Every structure is written in C-alpha cells, then in structure tokens.
PDB file of C-alpha atoms and ligand atoms in Angstrom:
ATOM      1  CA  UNK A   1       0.000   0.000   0.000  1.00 78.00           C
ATOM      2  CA  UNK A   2       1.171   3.125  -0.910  1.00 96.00           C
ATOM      3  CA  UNK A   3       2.434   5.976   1.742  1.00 98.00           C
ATOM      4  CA  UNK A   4      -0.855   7.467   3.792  1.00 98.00           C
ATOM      5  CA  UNK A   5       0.474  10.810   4.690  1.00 98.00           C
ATOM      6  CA  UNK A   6      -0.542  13.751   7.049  1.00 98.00           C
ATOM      7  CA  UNK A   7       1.629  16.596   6.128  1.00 98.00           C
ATOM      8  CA  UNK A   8       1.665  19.807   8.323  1.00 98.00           C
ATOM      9  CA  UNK A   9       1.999  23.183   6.339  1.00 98.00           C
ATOM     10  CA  UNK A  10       2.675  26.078   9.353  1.00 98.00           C
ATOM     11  CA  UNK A  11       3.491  28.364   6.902  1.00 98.00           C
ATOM     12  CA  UNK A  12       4.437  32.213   8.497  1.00 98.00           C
ATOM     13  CA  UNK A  13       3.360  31.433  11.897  1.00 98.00           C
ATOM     14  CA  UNK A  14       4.526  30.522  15.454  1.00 98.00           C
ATOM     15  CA  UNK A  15       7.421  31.710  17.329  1.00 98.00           C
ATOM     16  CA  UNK A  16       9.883  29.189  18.081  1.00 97.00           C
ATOM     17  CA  UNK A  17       8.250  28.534  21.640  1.00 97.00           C
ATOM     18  CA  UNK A  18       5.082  28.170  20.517  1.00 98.00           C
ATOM     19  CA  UNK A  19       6.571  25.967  17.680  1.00 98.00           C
ATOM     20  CA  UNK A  20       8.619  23.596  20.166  1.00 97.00           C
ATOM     21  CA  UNK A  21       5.234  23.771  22.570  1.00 98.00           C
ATOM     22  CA  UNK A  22       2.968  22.475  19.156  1.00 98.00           C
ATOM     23  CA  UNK A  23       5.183  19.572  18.493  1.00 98.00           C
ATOM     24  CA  UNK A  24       5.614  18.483  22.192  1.00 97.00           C
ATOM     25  CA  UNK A  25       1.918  18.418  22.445  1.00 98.00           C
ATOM     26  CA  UNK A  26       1.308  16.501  19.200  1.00 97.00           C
ATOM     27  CA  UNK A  27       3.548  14.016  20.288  1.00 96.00           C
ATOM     28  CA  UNK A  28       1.864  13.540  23.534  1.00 96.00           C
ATOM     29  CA  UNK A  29      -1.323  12.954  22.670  1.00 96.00           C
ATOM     30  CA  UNK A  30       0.697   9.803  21.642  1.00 92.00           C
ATOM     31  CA  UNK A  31      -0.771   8.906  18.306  1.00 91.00           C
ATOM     32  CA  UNK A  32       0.636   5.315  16.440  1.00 90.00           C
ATOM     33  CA  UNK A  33       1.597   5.487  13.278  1.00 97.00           C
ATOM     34  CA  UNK A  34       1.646   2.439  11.661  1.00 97.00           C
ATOM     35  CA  UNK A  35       4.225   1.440   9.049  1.00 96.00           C
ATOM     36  CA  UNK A  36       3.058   2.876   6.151  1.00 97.00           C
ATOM     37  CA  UNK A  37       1.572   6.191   7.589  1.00 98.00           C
ATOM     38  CA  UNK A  38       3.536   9.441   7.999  1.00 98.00           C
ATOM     39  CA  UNK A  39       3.199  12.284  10.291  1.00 98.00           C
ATOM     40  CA  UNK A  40       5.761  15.427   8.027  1.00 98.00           C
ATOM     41  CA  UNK A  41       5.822  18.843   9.697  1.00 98.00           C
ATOM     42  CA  UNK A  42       6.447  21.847   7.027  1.00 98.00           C
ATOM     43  CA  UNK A  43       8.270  24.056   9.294  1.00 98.00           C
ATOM     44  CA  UNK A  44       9.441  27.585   8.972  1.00 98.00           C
ATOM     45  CA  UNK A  45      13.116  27.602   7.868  1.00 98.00           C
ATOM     46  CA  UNK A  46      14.461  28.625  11.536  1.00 98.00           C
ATOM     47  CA  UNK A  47      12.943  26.234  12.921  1.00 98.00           C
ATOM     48  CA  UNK A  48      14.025  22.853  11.263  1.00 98.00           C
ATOM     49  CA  UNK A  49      16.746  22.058  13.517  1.00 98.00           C
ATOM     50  CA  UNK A  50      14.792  22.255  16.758  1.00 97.00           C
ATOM     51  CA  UNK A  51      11.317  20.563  15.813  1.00 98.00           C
ATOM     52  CA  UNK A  52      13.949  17.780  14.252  1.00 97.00           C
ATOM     53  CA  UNK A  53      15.496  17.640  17.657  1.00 97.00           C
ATOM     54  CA  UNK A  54      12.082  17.216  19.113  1.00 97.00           C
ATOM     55  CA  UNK A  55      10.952  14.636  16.400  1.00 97.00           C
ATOM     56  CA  UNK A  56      13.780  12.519  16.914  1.00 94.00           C
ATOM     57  CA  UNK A  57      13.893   8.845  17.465  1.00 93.00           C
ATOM     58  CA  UNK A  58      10.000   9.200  16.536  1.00 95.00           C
ATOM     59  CA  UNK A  59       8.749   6.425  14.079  1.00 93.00           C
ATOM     60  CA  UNK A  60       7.754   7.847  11.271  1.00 97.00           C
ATOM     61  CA  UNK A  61       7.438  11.757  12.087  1.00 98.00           C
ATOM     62  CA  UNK A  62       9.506  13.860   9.413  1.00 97.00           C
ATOM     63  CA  UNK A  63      10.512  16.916   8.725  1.00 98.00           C
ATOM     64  CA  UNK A  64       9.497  19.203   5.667  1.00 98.00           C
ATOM     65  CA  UNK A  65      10.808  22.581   4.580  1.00 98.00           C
ATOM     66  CA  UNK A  66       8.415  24.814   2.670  1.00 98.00           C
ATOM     67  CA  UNK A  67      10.779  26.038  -0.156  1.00 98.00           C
ATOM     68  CA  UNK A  68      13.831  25.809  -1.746  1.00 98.00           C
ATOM     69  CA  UNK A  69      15.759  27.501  -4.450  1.00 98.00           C
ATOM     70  CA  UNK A  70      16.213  26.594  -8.224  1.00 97.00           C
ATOM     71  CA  UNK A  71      19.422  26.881  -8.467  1.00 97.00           C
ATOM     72  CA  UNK A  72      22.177  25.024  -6.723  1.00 97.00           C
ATOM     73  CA  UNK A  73      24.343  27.708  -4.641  1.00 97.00           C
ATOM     74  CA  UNK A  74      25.790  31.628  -5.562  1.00 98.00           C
ATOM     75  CA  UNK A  75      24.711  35.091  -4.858  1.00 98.00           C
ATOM     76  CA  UNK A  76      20.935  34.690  -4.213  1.00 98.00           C
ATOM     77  CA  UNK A  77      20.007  36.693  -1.038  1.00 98.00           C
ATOM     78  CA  UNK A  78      17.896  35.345   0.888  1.00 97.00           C
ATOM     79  CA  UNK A  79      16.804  32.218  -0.902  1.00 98.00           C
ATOM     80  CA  UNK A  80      17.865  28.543   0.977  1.00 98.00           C
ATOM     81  CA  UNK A  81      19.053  25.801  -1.537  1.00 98.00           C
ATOM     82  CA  UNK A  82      18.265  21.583  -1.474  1.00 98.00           C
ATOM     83  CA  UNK A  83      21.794  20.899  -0.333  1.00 98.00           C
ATOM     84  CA  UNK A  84      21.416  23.080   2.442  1.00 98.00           C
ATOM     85  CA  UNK A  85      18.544  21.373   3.600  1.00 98.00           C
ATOM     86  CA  UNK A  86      20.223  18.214   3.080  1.00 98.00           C
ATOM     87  CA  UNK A  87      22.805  18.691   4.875  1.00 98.00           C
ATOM     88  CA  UNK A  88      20.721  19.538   8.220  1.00 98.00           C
ATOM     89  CA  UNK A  89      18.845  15.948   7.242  1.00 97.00           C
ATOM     90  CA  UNK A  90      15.695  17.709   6.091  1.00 98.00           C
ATOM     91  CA  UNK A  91      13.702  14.646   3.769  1.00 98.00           C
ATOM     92  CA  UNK A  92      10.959  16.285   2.383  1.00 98.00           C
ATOM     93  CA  UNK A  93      10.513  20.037   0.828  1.00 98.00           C
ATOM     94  CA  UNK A  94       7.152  21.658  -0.537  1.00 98.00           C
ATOM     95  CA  UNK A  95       7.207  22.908  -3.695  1.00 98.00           C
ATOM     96  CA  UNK A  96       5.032  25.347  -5.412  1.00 98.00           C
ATOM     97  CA  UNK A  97       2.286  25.874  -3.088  1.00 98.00           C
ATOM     98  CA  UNK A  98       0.008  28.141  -4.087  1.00 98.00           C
ATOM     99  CA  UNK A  99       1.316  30.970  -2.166  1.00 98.00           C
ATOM    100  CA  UNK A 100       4.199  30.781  -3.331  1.00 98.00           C
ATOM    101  CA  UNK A 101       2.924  30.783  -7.098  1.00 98.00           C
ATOM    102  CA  UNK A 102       0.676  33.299  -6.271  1.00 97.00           C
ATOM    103  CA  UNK A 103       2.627  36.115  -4.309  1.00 98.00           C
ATOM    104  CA  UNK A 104       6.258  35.114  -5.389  1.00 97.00           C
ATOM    105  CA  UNK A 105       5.463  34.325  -9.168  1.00 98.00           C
ATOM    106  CA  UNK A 106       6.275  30.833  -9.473  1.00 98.00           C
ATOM    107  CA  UNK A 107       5.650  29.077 -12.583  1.00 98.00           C
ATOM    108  CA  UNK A 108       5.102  25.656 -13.465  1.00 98.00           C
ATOM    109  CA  UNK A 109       8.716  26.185 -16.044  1.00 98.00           C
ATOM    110  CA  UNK A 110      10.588  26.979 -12.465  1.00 98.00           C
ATOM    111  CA  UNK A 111       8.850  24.533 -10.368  1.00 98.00           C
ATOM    112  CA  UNK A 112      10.120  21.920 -12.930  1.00 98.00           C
ATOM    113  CA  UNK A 113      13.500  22.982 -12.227  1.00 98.00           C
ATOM    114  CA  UNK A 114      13.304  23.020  -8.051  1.00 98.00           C
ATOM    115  CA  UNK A 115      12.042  19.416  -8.534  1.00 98.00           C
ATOM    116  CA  UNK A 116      15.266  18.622 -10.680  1.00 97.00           C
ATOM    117  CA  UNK A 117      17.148  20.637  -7.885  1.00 98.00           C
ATOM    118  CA  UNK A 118      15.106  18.003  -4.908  1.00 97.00           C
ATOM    119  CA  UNK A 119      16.092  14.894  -7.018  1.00 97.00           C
ATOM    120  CA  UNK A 120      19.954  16.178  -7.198  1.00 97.00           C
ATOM    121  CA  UNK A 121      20.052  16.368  -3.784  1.00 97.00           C
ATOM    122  CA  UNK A 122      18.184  13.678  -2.661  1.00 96.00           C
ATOM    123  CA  UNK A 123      15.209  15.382  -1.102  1.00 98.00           C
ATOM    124  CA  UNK A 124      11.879  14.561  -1.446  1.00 98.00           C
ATOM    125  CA  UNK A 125       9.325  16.849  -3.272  1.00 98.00           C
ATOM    126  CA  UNK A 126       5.903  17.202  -1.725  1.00 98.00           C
ATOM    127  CA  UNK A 127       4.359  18.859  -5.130  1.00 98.00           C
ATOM    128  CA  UNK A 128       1.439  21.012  -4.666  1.00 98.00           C
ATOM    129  CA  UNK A 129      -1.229  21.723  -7.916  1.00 98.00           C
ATOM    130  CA  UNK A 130      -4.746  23.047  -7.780  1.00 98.00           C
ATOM    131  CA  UNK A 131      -7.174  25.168  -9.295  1.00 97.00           C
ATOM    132  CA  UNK A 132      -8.674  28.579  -8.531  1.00 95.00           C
ATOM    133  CA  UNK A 133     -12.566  29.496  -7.691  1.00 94.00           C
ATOM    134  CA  UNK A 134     -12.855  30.827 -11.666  1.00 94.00           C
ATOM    135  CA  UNK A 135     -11.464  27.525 -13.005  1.00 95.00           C
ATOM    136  CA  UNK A 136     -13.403  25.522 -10.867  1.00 94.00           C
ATOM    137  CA  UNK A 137     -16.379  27.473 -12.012  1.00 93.00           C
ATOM    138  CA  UNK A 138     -15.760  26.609 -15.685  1.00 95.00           C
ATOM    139  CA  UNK A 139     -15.311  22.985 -14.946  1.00 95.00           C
ATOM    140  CA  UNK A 140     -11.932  22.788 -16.752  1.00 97.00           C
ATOM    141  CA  UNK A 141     -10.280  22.065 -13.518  1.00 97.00           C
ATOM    142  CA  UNK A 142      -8.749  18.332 -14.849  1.00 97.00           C
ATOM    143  CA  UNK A 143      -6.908  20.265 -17.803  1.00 98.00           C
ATOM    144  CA  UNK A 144      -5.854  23.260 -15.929  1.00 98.00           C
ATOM    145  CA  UNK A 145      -4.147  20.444 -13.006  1.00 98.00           C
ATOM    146  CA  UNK A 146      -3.081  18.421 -16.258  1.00 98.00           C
ATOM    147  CA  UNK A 147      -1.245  21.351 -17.498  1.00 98.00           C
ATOM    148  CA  UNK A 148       0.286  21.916 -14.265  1.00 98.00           C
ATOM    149  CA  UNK A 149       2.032  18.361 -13.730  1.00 98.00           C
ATOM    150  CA  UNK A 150       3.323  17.865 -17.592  1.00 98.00           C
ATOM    151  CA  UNK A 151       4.526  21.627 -17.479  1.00 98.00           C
ATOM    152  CA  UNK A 152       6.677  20.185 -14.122  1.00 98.00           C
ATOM    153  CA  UNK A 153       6.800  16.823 -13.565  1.00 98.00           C
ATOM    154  CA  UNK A 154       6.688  15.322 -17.288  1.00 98.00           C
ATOM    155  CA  UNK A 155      10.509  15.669 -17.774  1.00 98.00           C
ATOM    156  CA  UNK A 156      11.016  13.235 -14.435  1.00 98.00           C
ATOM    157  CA  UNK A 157      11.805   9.581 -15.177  1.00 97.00           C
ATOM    158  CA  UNK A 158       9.204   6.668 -13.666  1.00 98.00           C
ATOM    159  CA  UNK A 159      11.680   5.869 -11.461  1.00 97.00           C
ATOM    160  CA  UNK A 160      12.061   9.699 -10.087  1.00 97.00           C
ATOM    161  CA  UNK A 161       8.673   9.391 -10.009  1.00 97.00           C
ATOM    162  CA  UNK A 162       7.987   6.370  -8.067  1.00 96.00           C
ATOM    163  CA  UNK A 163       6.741   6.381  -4.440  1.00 92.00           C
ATOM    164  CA  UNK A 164       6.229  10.362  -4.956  1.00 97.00           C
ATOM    165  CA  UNK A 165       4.041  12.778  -3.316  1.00 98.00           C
ATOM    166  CA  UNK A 166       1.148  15.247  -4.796  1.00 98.00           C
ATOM    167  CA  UNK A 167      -0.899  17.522  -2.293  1.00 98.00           C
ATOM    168  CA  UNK A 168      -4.133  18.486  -4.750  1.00 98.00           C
ATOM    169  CA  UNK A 169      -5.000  21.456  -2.749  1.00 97.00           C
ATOM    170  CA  UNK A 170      -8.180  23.665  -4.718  1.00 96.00           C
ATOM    171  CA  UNK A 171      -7.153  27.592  -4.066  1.00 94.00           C
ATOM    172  CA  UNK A 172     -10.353  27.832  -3.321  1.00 93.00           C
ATOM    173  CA  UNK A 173     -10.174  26.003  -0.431  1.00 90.00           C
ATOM    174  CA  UNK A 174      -7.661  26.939   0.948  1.00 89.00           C
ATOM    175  CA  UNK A 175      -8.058  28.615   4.448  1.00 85.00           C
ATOM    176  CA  UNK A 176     -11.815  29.463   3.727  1.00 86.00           C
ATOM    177  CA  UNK A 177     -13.231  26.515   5.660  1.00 80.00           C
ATOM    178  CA  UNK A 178     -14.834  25.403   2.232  1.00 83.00           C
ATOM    179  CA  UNK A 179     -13.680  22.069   1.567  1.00 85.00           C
ATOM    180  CA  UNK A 180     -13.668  20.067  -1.732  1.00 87.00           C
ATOM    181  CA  UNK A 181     -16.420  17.263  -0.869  1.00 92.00           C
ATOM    182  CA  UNK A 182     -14.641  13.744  -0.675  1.00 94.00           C
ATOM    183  CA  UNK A 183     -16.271  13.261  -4.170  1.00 95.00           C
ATOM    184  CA  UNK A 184     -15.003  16.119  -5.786  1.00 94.00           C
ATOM    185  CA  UNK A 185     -11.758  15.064  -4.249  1.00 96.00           C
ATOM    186  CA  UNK A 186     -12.050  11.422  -5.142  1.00 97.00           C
ATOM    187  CA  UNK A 187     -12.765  12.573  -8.951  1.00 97.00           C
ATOM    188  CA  UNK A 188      -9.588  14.782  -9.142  1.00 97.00           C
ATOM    189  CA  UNK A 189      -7.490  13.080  -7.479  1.00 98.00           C
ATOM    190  CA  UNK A 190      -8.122   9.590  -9.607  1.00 98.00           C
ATOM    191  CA  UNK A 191      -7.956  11.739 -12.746  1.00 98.00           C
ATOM    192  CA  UNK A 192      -4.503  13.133 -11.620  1.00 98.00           C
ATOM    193  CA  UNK A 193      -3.337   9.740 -10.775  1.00 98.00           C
ATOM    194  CA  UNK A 194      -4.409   8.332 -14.737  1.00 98.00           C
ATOM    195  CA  UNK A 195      -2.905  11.403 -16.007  1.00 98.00           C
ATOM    196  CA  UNK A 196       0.371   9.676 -13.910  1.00 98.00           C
ATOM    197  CA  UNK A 197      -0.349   6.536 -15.184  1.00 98.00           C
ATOM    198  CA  UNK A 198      -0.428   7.216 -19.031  1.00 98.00           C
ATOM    199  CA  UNK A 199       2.736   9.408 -18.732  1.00 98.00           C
ATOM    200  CA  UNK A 200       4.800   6.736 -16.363  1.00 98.00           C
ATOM    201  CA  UNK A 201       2.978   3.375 -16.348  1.00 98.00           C
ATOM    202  CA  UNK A 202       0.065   2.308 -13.893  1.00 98.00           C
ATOM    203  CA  UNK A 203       2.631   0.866 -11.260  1.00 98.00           C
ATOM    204  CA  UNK A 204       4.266   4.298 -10.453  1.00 98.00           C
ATOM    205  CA  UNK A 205       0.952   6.231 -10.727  1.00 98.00           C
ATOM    206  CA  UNK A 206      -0.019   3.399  -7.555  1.00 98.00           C
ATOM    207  CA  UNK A 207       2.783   4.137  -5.760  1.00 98.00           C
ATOM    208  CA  UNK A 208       2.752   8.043  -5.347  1.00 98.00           C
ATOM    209  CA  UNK A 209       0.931   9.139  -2.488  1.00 98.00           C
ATOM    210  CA  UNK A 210      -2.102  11.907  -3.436  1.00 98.00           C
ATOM    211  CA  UNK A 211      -2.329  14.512  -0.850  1.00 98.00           C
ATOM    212  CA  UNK A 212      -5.705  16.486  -0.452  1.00 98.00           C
ATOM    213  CA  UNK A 213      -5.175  20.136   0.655  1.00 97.00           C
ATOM    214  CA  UNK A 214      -7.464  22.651   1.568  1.00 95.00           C
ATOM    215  CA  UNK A 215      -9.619  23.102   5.239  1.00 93.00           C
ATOM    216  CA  UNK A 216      -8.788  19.944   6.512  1.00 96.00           C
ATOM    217  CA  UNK A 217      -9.944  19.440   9.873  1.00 96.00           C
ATOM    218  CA  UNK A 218     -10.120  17.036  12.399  1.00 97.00           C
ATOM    219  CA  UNK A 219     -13.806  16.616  11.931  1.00 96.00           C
ATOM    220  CA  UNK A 220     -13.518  16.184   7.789  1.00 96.00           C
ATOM    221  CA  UNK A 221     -10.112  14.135   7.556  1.00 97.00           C
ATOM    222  CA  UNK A 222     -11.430  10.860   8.304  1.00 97.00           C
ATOM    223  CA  UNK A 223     -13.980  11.112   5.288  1.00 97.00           C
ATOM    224  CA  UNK A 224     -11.910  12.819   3.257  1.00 97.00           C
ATOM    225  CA  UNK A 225      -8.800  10.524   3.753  1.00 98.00           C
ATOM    226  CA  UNK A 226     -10.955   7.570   2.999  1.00 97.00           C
ATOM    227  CA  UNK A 227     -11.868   7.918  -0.531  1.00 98.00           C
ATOM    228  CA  UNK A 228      -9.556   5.503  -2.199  1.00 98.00           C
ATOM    229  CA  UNK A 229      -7.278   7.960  -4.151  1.00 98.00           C
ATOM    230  CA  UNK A 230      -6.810  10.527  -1.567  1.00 98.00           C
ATOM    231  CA  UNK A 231      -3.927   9.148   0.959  1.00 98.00           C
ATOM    232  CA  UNK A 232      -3.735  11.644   3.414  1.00 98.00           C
ATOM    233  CA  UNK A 233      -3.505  15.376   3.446  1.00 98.00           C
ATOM    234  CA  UNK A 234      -1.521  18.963   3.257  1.00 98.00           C
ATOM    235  CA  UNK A 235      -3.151  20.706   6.506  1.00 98.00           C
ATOM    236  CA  UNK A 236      -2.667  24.406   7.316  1.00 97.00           C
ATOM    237  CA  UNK A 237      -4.992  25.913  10.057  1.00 97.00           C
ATOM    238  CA  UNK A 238      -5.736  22.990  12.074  1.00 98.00           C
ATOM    239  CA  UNK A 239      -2.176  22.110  12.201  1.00 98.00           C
ATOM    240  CA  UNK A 240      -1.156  24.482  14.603  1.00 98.00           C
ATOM    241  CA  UNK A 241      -3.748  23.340  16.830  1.00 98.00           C
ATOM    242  CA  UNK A 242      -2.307  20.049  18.870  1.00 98.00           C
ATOM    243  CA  UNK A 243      -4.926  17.721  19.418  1.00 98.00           C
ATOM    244  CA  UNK A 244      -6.835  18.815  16.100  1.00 98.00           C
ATOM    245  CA  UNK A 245      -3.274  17.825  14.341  1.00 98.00           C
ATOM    246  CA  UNK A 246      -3.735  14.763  16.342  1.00 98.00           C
ATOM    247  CA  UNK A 247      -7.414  13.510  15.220  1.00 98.00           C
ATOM    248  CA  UNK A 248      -6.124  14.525  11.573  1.00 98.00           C
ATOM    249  CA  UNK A 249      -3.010  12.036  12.223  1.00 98.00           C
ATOM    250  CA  UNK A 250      -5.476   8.861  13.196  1.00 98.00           C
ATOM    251  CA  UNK A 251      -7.570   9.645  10.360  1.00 98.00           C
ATOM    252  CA  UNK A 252      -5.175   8.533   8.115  1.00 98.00           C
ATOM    253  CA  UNK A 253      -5.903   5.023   5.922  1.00 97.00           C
TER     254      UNK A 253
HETATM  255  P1  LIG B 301      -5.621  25.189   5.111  1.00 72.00           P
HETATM  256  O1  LIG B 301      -4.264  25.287   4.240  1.00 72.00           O
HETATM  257  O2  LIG B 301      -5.639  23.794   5.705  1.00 72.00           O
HETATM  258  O3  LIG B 301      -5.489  26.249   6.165  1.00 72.00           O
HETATM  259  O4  LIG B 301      -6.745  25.413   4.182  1.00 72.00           O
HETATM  260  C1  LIG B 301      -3.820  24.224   3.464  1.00 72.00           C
HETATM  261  C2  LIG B 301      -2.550  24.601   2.735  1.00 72.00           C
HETATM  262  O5  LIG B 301      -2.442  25.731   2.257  1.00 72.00           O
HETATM  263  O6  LIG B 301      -1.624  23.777   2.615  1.00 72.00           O
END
C-alpha cells in the first residue's frame, strides 16, 4: 500500500516557543503510526533544527521545509538551496504551493526545475497543484491540473517518479473553511493519478501518495482521507492546533 500521509503546512506562523510547545503536544497525545503512515511537519526555515530535535527517534514523524531555491548555490540573497537542507537531514521540501505561485510568481517552467534541484540532492518533493474558484467554475479544472504536472513533472523519469508525493489542494479552499467534498476530491485526485499513469505506467501512478489540501480538519479528515485515491492530506490551520493535528493524524488510511 502506498504511503498514507498527514503533512503539516505552518506556513508564516509561530514563534519558536510556541513551535517547540505544538510539536511536544502533538507528540503527547501519543498517536501510532503504523508502518506505512507518515506524520511530516512543514516548518518555517528557523525552525528545522529544533522541531527535528524534538521529532527525533519518533517512528515515522519527518521533517518538511516549505521552499527551496532553483538553483544550486551563488549570490541569491535570501533564498535557501536543497543541499542546504540536506545537509541539516531535512527529507521532504514543498514545492510550489500556491502561495508561493501566487505572491512570489512561481511558474510551473521553475517549479520543474526546483524538482530537478530536490532529485539532485536527494530530497523529497511534496508537489502542490490546484485550481482557482474561476477555473473551478468553468469545470476545466482536470486540464488546468493536467497542465500543471506535464509543465513540471513530465521531464522526471518513472523511477524519479515512483513512491512520490502530490498535495491536490483547490485555491479555493484553501483557508476558507470550504472544503472540496470527498467526491469532488475522489474525482480529481483519480484523474490526476491516470494522467500519472499514461505518462509513467500504472505501477508508479499506484505508488505516489495523493495529498488532499485545503480546510482539513479534524472533523472532515477521516472522510476525506478515505476515498480511495486521496492518501492523506496537506493541513494548514488545524495544524497548529495540537490535538486537532492529532485527530487529523489517526484519520489517516
Ligand atoms: P488550510 O491550508 O488547511 O489552512 O486550508 C492548506 C494549505 O495551504 O496547505
């Protein structure tokens, strides 16, 4: 079975107290993960070294960054490249949320090239894709996702490709408490897994995990998470709040 995943997504938020206090909780309220479920926490930059410290020695809890640059090192203020995260042992790295394609102009051309950059350096991509409220509103929201994983992912190989991760996340739902009902869900989220499978064979398409994004709560996850293409999801808002994180955690598959 592939990789059920609840990945946190803090974004700008928390100090570092009230960052080490969120993960201490979480891990508290003592939830099991069981061998093929994952608990990642995107973390603010200055923070990765202390919520690893923190997530140490626990089975299956990983770290995430929320960025990284395109290109591999040089004069670049301000901008964090993979092997820097790799060296600190950081696994897994967002890449193009919709914030960032939104407010830092991010385009599927550029994400293809941070993916390359991940792969390089041995991190693991968490890839975010997703439609806004006037796409959705047309209906055309399978091409516009379509165009948004050929435009970035179609120069990967199957093997690059294999055991993967996707986080379908609607703009629209995103921090509005308006969720994508688990059928809407379900129906993207197969159609971006046989848009996989045409492009690198039905195996890999099985194997990468399909993230849903977008007001995930601890009262939605469980119905959310159980449609059979959606394995898990990309949570903002409720997971800053400990025990919601929690009941998100044990509603994974
Ligand atoms: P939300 O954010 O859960 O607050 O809607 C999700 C995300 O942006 O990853």
């Amino acid at each position: 079975m592939r990789k059920q995943i609840a990945a946190a997504n803090w974004k700008m938020n928390l100090t570092v107290q009230q960052a080490e206090t969120l993960v201490t909780d979480i891990i508290a309220a003592g939830v099991e993960l069981k061998p093929n479920q994952e608990a990642v926490f995107g973390v603010p930059f200055p923070y990765i070294t202390s919520v690893q410290k923190k997530l140490s020695g626990k089975k299956n809890m990983n770290i995430a960054a929320q960025n990284c640059y395109s290109k591999v090192c040089g004069a670049y203020t301000g901008e964090v490249s993979a092997e820097m995260l790799k060296s600190i042992g950081v696994p897994y790295v967002i890449i193009g949320h919709s914030e960032r394609r939104e407010y830092f102009k991010e385009s599927n051309a550029e994400l293809a090239e941070k993916v390359i950059i991940c792969f390089e350096f041995g991190l693991k991509p968490i890839f975010c894709c997703g439609e806004d409220l006037a796409i959705r509103e047309q209906g055309t929201q399978n091409d516009f996702v379509e165009t948004q994983l050929k435009e970035s992912l179609f120069h990967l190989t199957p093997q690059q490709m294999t055991g993967f991760v996707i986080a379908y996340e609607p703009i629209w739902a995103i921090g509005t408490g308006k969720t994508a009902s688990s059928a809407q869900a379900q129906e993207i989220h197969a159609h971006i897994r046989s848009v996989l499978a045409t492009q690198f064979g039905q195996d890999v398409a099985d194997s990468i995990s399909i993230l849903y994004g977008g007001s995930v709560k601890a009262g939605n996850a469980k119905e959310i998470f159980g449609q059979p293409d959606v394995d898990g999801g990309l949570v903002g808002g409720a997971s800053l709040v400990a025990t919601d994180f929690a009941t998100i955690i044990s509603s994974l598959k």
